[in-house]
Coordinates of C-alpha atoms (C1' of nucleotides) in Angstrom, one line a residue:
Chain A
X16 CA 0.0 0.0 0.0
X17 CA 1.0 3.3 -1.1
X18 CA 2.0 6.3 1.2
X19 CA -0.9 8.9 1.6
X20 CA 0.4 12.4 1.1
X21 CA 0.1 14.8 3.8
X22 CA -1.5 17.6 0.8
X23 CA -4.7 15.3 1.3
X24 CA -5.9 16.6 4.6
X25 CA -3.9 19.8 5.1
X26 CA -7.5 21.2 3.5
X27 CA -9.4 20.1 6.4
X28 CA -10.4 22.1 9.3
X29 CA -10.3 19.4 11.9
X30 CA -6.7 18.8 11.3
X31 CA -5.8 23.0 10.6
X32 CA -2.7 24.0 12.5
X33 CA -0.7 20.7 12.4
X34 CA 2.7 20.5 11.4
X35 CA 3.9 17.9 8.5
X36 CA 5.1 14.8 11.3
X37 CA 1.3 15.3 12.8
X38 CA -0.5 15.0 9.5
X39 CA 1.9 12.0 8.6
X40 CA 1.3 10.3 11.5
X41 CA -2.4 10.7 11.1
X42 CA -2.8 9.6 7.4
X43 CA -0.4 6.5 8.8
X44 CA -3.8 4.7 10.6
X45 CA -6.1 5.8 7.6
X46 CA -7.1 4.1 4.8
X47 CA -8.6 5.2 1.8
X48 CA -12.3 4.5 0.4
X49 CA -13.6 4.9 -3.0
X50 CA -17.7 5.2 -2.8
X51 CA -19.2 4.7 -6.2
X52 CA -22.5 6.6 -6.7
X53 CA -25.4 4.9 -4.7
X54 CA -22.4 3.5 -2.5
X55 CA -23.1 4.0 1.0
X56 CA -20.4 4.8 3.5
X57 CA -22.4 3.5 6.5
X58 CA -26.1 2.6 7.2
X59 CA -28.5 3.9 10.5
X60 CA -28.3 2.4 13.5
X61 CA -25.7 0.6 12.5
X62 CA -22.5 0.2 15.2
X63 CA -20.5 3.3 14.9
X64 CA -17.0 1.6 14.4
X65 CA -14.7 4.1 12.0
X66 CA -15.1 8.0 11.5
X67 CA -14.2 9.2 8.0
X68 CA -12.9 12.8 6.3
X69 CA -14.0 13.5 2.9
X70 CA -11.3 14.2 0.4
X71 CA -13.3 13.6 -3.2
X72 CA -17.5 14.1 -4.0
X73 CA -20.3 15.1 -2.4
X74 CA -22.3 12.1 0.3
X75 CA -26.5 12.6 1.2
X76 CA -26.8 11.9 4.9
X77 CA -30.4 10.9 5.5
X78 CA -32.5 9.8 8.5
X79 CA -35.7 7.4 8.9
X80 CA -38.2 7.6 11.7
X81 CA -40.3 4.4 12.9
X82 CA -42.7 5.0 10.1
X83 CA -41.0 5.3 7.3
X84 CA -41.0 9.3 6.8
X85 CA -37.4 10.4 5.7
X86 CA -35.3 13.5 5.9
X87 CA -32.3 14.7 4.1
X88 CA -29.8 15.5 7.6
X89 CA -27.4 17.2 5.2
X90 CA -24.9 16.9 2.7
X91 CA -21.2 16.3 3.2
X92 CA -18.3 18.3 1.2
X93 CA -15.1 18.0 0.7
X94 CA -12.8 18.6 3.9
X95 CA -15.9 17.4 6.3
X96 CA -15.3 15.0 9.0
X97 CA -18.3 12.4 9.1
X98 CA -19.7 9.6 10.8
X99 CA -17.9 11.1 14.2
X100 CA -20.5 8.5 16.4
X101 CA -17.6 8.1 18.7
X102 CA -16.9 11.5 19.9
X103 CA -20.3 12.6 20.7
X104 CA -20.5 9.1 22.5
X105 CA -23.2 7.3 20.2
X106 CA -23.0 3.7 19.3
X107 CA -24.8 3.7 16.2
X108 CA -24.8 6.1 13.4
X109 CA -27.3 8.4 13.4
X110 CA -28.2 8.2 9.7
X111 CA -27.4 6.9 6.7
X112 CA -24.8 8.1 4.4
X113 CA -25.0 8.0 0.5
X114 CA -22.7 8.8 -2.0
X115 CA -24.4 11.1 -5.2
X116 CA -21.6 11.3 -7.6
X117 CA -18.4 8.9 -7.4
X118 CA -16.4 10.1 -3.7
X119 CA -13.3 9.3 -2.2
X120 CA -13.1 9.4 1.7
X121 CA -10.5 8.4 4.5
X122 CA -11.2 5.9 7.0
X123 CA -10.2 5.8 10.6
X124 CA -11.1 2.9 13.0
X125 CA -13.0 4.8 16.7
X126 CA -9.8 3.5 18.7
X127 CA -7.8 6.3 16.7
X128 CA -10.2 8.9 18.0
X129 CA -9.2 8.8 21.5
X130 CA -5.7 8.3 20.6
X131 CA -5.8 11.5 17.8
X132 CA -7.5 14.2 20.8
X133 CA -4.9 12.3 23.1
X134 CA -2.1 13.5 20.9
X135 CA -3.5 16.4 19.1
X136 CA -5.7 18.3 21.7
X137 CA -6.4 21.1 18.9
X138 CA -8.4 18.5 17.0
X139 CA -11.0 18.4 19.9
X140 CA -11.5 22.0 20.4
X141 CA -11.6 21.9 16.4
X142 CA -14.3 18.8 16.5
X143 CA -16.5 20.8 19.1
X144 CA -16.5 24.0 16.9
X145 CA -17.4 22.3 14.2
X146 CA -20.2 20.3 15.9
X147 CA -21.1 23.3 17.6
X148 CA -21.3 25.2 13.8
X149 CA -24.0 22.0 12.8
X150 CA -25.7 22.4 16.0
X151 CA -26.5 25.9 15.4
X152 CA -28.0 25.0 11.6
X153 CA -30.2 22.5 12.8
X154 CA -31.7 24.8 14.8
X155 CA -31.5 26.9 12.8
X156 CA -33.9 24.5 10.6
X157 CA -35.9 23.7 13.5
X158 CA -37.2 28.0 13.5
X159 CA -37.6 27.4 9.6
X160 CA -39.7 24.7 9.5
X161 CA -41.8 26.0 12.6
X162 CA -41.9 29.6 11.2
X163 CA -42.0 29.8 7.4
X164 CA -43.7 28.6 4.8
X165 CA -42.7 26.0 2.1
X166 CA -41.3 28.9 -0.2
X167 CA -39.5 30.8 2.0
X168 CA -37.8 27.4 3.0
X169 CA -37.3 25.9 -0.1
X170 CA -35.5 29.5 -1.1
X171 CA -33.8 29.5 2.1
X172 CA -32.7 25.9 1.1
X173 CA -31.7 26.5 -2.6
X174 CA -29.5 29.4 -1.1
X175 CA -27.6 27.7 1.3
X176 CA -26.6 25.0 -1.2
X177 CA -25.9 27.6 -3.8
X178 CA -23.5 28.8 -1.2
X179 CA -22.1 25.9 0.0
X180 CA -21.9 23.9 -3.4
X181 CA -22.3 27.0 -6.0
X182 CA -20.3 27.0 -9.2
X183 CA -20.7 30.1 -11.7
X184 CA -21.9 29.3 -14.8
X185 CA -22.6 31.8 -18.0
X186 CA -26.2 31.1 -16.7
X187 CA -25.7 32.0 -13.1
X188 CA -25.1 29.8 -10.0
X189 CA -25.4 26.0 -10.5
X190 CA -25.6 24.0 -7.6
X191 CA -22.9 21.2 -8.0
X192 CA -23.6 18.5 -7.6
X193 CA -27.4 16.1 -8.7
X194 CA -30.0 17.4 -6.4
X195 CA -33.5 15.7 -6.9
X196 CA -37.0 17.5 -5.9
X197 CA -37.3 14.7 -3.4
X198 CA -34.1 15.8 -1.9
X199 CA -35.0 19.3 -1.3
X200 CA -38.4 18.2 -0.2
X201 CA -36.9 15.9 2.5
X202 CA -34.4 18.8 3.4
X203 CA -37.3 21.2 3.5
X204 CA -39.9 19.1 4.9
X205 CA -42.3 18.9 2.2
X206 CA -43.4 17.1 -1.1
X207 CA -41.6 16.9 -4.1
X208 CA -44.8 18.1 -5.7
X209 CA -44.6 21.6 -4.2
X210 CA -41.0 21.5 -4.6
X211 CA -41.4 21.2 -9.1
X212 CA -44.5 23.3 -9.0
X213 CA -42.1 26.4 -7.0
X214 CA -39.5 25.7 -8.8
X215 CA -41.5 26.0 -11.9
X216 CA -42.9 29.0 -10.7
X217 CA -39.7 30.4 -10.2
X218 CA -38.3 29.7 -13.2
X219 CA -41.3 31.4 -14.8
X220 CA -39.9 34.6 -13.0
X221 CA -36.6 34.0 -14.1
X222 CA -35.2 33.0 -10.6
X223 CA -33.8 30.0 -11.2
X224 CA -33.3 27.7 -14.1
X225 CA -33.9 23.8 -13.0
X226 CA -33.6 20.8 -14.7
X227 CA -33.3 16.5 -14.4
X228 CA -31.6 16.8 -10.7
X229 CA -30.1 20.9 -11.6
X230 CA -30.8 23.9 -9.9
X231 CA -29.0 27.1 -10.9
X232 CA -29.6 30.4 -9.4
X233 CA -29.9 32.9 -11.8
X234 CA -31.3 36.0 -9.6
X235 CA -30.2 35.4 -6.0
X236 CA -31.1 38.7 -4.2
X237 CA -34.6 38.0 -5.7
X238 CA -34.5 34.6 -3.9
X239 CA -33.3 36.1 -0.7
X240 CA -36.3 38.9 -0.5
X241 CA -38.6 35.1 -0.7
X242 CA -37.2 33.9 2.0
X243 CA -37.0 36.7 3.7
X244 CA -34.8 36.4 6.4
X245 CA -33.7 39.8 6.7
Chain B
X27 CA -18.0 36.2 49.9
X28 CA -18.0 32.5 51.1
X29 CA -16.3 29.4 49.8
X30 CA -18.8 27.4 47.3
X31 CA -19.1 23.7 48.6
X32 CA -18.2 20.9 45.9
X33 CA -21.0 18.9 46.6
X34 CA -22.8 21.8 44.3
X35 CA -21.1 20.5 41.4
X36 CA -21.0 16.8 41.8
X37 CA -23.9 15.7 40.0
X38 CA -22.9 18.1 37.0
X39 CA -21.8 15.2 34.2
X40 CA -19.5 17.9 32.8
X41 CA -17.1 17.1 35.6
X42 CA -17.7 14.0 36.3
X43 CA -15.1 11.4 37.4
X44 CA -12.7 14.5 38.9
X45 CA -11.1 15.0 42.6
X46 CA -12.5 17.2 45.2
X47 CA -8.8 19.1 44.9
X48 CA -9.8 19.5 41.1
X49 CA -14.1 20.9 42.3
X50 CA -12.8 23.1 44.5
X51 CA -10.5 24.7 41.7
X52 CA -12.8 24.9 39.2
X53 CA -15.3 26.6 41.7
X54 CA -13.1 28.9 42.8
X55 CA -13.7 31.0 39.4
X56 CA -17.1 30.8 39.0
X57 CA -20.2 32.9 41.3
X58 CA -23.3 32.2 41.6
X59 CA -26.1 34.0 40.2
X60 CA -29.9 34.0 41.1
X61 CA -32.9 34.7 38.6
X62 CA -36.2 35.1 39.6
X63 CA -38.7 34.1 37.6
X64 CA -39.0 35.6 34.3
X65 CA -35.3 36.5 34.9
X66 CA -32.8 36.7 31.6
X67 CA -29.4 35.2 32.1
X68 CA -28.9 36.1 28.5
X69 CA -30.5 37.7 25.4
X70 CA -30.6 36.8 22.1
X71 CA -27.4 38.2 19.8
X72 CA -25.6 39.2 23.3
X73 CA -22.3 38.7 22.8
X74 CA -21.2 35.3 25.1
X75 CA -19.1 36.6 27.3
X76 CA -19.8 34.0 30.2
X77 CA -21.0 30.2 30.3
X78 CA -23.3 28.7 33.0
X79 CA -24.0 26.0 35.2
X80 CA -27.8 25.8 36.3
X81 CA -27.7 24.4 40.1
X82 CA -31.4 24.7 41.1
X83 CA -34.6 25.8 38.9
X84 CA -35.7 25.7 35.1
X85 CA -35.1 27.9 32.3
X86 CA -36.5 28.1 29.1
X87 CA -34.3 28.9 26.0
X88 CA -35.9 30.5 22.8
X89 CA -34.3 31.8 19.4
X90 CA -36.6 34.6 17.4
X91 CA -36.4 35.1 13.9
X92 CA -36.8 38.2 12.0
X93 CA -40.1 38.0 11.0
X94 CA -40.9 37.4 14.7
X95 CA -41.6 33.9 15.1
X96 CA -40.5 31.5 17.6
X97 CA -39.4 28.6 18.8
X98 CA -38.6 26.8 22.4
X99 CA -35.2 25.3 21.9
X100 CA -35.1 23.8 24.7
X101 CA -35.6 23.5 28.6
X102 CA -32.7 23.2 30.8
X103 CA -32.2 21.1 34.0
X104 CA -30.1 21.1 37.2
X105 CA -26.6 20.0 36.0
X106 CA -27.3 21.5 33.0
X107 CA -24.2 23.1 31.1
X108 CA -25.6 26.6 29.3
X109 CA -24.7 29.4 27.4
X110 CA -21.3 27.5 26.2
X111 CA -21.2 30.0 23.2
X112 CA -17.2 30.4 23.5
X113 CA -16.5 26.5 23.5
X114 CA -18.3 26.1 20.2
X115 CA -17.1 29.2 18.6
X116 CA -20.3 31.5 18.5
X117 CA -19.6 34.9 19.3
X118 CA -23.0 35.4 20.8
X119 CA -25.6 33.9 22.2
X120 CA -27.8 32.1 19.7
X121 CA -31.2 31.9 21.8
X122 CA -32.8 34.0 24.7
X123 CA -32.5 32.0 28.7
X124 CA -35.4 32.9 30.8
X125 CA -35.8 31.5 34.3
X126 CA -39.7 30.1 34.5
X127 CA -39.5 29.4 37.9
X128 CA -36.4 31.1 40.7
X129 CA -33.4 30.0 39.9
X130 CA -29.8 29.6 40.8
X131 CA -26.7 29.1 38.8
X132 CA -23.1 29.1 38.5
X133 CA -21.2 31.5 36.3
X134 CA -17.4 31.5 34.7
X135 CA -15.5 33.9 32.5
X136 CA -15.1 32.4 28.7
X137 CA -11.6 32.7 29.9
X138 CA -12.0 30.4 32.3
X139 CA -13.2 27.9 29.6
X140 CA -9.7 27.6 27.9
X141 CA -8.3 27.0 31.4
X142 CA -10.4 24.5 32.6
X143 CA -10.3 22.3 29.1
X144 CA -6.3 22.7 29.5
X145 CA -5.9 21.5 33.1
X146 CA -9.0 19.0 32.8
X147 CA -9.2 17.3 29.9
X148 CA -11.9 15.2 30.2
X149 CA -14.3 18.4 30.5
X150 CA -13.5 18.5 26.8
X151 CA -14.3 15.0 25.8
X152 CA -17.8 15.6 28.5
X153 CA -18.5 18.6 26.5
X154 CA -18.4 17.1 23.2
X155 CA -20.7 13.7 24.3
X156 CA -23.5 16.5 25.7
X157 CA -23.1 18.8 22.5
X158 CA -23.6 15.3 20.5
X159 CA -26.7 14.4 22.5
X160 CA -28.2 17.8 21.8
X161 CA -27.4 18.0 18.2
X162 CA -29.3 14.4 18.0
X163 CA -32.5 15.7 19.8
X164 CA -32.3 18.4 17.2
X165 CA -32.2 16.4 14.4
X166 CA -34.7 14.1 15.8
X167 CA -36.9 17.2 16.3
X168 CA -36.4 18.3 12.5
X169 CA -37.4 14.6 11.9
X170 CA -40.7 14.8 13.6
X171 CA -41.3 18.2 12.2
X172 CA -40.9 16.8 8.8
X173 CA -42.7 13.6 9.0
X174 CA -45.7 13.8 12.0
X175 CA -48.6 15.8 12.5
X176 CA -49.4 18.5 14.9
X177 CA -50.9 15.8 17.5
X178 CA -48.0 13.2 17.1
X179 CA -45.7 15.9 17.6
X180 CA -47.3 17.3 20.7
X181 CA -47.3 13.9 21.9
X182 CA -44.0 13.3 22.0
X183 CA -43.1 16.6 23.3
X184 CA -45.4 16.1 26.6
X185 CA -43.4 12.1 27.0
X186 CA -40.1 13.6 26.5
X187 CA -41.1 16.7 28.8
X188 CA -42.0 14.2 31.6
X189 CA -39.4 12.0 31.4
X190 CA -37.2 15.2 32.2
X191 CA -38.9 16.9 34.4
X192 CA -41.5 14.5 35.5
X193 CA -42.7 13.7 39.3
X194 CA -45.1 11.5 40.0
X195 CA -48.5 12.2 41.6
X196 CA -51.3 10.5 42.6
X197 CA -53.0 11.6 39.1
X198 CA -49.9 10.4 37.4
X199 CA -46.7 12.0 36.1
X200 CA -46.7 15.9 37.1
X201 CA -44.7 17.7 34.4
X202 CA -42.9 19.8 37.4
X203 CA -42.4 23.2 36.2
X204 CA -44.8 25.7 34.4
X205 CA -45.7 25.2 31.2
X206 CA -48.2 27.2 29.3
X207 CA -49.8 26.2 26.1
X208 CA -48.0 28.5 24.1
X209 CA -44.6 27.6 25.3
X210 CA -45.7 23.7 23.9
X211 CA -47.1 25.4 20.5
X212 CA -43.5 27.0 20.3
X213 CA -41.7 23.5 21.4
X214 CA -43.4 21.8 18.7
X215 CA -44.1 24.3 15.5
X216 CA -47.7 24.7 16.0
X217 CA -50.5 27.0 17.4
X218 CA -51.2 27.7 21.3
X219 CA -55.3 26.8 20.0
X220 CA -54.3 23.7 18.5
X221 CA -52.1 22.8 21.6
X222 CA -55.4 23.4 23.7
X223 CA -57.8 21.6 21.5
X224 CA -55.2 18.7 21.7
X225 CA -55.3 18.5 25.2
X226 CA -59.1 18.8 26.1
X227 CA -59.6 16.0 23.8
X228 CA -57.1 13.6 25.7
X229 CA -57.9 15.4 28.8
X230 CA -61.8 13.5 28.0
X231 CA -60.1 10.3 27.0
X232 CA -58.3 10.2 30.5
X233 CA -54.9 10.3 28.7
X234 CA -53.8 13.8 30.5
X235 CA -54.9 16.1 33.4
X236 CA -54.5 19.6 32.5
X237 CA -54.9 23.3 33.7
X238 CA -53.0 26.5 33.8
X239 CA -49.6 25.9 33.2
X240 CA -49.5 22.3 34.6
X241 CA -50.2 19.2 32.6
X242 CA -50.1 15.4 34.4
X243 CA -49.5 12.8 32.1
X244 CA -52.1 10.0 33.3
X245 CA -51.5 7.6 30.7
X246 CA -48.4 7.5 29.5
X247 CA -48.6 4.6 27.1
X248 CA -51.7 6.0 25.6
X249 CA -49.6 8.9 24.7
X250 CA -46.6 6.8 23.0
X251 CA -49.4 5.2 20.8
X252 CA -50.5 8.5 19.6
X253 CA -46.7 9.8 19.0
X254 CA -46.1 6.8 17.5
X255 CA -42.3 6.9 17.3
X256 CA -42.5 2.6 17.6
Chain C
dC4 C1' -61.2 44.9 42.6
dG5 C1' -59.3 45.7 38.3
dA6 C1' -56.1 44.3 34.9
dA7 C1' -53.1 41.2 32.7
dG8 C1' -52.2 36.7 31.5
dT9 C1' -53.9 32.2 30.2
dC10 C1' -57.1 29.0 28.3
dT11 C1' -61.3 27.3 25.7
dT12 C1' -64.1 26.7 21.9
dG13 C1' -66.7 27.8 17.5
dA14 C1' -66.6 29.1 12.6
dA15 C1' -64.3 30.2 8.5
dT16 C1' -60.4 30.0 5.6
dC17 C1' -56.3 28.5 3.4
dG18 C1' -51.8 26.4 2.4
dA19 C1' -50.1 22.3 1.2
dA20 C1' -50.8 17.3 0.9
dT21 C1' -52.8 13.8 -1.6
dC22 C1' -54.8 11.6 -5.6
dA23 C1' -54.2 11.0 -10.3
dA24 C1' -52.3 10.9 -14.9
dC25 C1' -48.9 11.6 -18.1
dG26 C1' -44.3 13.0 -20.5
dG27 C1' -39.6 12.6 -21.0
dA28 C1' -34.8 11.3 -19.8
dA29 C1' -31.6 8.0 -18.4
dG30 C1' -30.0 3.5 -17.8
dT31 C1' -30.1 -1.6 -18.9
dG32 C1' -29.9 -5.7 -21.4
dG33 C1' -30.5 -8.5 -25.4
Chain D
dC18 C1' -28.2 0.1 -31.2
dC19 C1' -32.8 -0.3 -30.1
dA20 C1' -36.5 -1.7 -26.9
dC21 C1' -37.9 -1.8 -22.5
dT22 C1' -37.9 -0.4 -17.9
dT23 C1' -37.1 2.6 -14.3
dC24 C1' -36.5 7.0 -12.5
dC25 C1' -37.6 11.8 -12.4
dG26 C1' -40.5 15.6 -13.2
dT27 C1' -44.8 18.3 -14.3
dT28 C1' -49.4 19.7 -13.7
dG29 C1' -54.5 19.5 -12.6
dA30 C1' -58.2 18.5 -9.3
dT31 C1' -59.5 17.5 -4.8
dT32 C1' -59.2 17.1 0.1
dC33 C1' -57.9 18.0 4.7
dG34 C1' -55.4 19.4 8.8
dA35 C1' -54.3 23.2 11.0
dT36 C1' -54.2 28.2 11.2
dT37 C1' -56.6 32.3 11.6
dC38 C1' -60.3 35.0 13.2
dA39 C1' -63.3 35.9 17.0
dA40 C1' -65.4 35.9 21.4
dG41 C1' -65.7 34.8 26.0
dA42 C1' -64.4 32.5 30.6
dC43 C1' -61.3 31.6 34.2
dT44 C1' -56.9 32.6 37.2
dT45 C1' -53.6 35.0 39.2
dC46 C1' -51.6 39.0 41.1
dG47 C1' -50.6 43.7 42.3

DNA sequence: CGAAGTCTTGAATCGAATCAACGGAAGTGG
DNA sequence: CCACTTCCGTTGATTCGATTCAAGACTTCG
């Protein structure tokens, strides 16, 4: 097996302020994992046994209650630390993580964890900032769906991934990676129906131009006054 | 001003398994504060200058939006860690903390945050595990917001509610601090009407005993059928 | 005792889900 | 490479749960 080059993970935020023989000795108890689309990197409720980083892609993490309903928890990008059961002291993973377009992610077993904050103390206080930062958009989400209505969510939505995932096209921001209406339904708590007929809407307007699993953004101070969170 | 007893502390899970030697350190930085009811031991967008440690009482957390609507983020216990803003990198204080009945807490400095995590490391590692358990209530709660209705939700609101705070009664399980209609409607995205039609229709089926502010759970696995989360 | 806060209940309305049908694009296999 | 199937999206019609509007009763407290 081939060396893993320190350049891979001197990105990530977790492992920001390292010096060269840190990072080497972390990649030395990773392993690498190629995730084909529809691959899944781990399944709900199942044991929490390795944590992973992101190097290559763009992973769905969703979430099932008892009766079937589903919900999109987020999606993972490059850089992001994921499937962290261990640290916040949960045995099974919370949801289920699927790849959308071909990934590449490195693998830790959990017994590195404790041995990583052991040796690396700046990777806890980064860990809790960063669970801290999802903490605060969940909520976040929580005041969204209890306060607005399905526009003003699905703009708030389309936004966020625009920001997070955006790329500039000649037509305007395209969100990159595939993104279904069912997704932003089940990240926006509603149908996929509403979802096409605002999206339709909007591109009647000229606020968007949307496609087979393609949103761009073409007019994105007309999508923030819709959502209207300021 | 006199010494503060570590027996205050003890119970708090954020320093569990430490040595009297290491209590009495830790409490020689903090005070105490009291809030009477309807108290704030911080506002909304403050910036978090201090972190908290609720010894005796209940307080309510909410987080406004800008169109003016509302949520209940949560309610927080004895032992309860609060207002931790510094250790996951906020600036201020995301949500508004209002004592519902007298209070008493402890208070640090942020600065005293970077201390203790250095000298006590498992406060970290405590930290994280409680940060993780409220990021999975979250999520859970964006779950149920996305998938139940109104009464499943409320439901499930009034279990968890008096599985926290509940004490029993001879009518049943006494949800043990004051909690008004509205403050359920904002716990669980719906209306104070709808909260009170709810409840006089399980208050005939003998499921609950309700009145001003105070709601007994008589039935409790009545209730889980309703909520329906197995 | 008056005033503010909390709760209840009826009636009307409305936003979004559901039901239903179809069109088109992408992937699969012979 | 074409036929078939599956997946994804659109749009209309209908229904329904929950909000909104409205009025009044009860409780607590200064």
């Amino acid at each position: 097996m081939s060396r893993l080059h320190p350049s891979l993970i001197i990105g990530a935020p977790v492992f920001a302020g390292l010096d060269a023989g840190a990072l080497d000795d972390i990649l030395s108890r990773a392993q690498t994992v190629r995730l084909s689309k529809g691959d899944l990197a781990f399944r709900q409720d199942q044991r929490a046994d390795r944590f992973f980083l992101l190097l290559h892609g763009r992973l769905r993490v969703t979430r099932l209650n008892a009766e079937g309903g589903q919900v999109v928890v987020r999606f993972i990008a490059p850089n992001d630390l994921f499937g962290v059961g261990m640290a916040i002291g949960a045995a099974t993973y919370p949801g289920t993580a699927t790849a959308v377009v071909d990934s590449l992610a490195l693998v830790w077993p959990n017994s590195a964890w404790t041995d990583l904050v052991a040796a690396y103390p700046s990777v806890a206080v980064e860990a809790l900032q960063s669970l801290g930062a999802r903490l605060q958009d969940t909520q976040e989400r929580v005041l969204d769906l209890s306060t607005l209505n399905v526009e003003q969510r699905i703009a708030g939505a389309v936004l966020s991934l625009a920001a997070q995932a955006g790329r500039a096209t000649e037509d305007g921001t395209l969100i990159d990676f595939p993104l279904s209406r069912q997704d932003l339904a089940e990240l926006t708590g509603t149908t996929l129906h509403t979802v096409s007929r605002t999206l339709s809407a909007w591109e009647a307007k000229g606020l968007v131009v949307s496609g087979r699993r393609r949103i761009t953004v073409r007019d994105g101070p007309g999508l923030e006054v819709i959502a209207g969170k300021n």
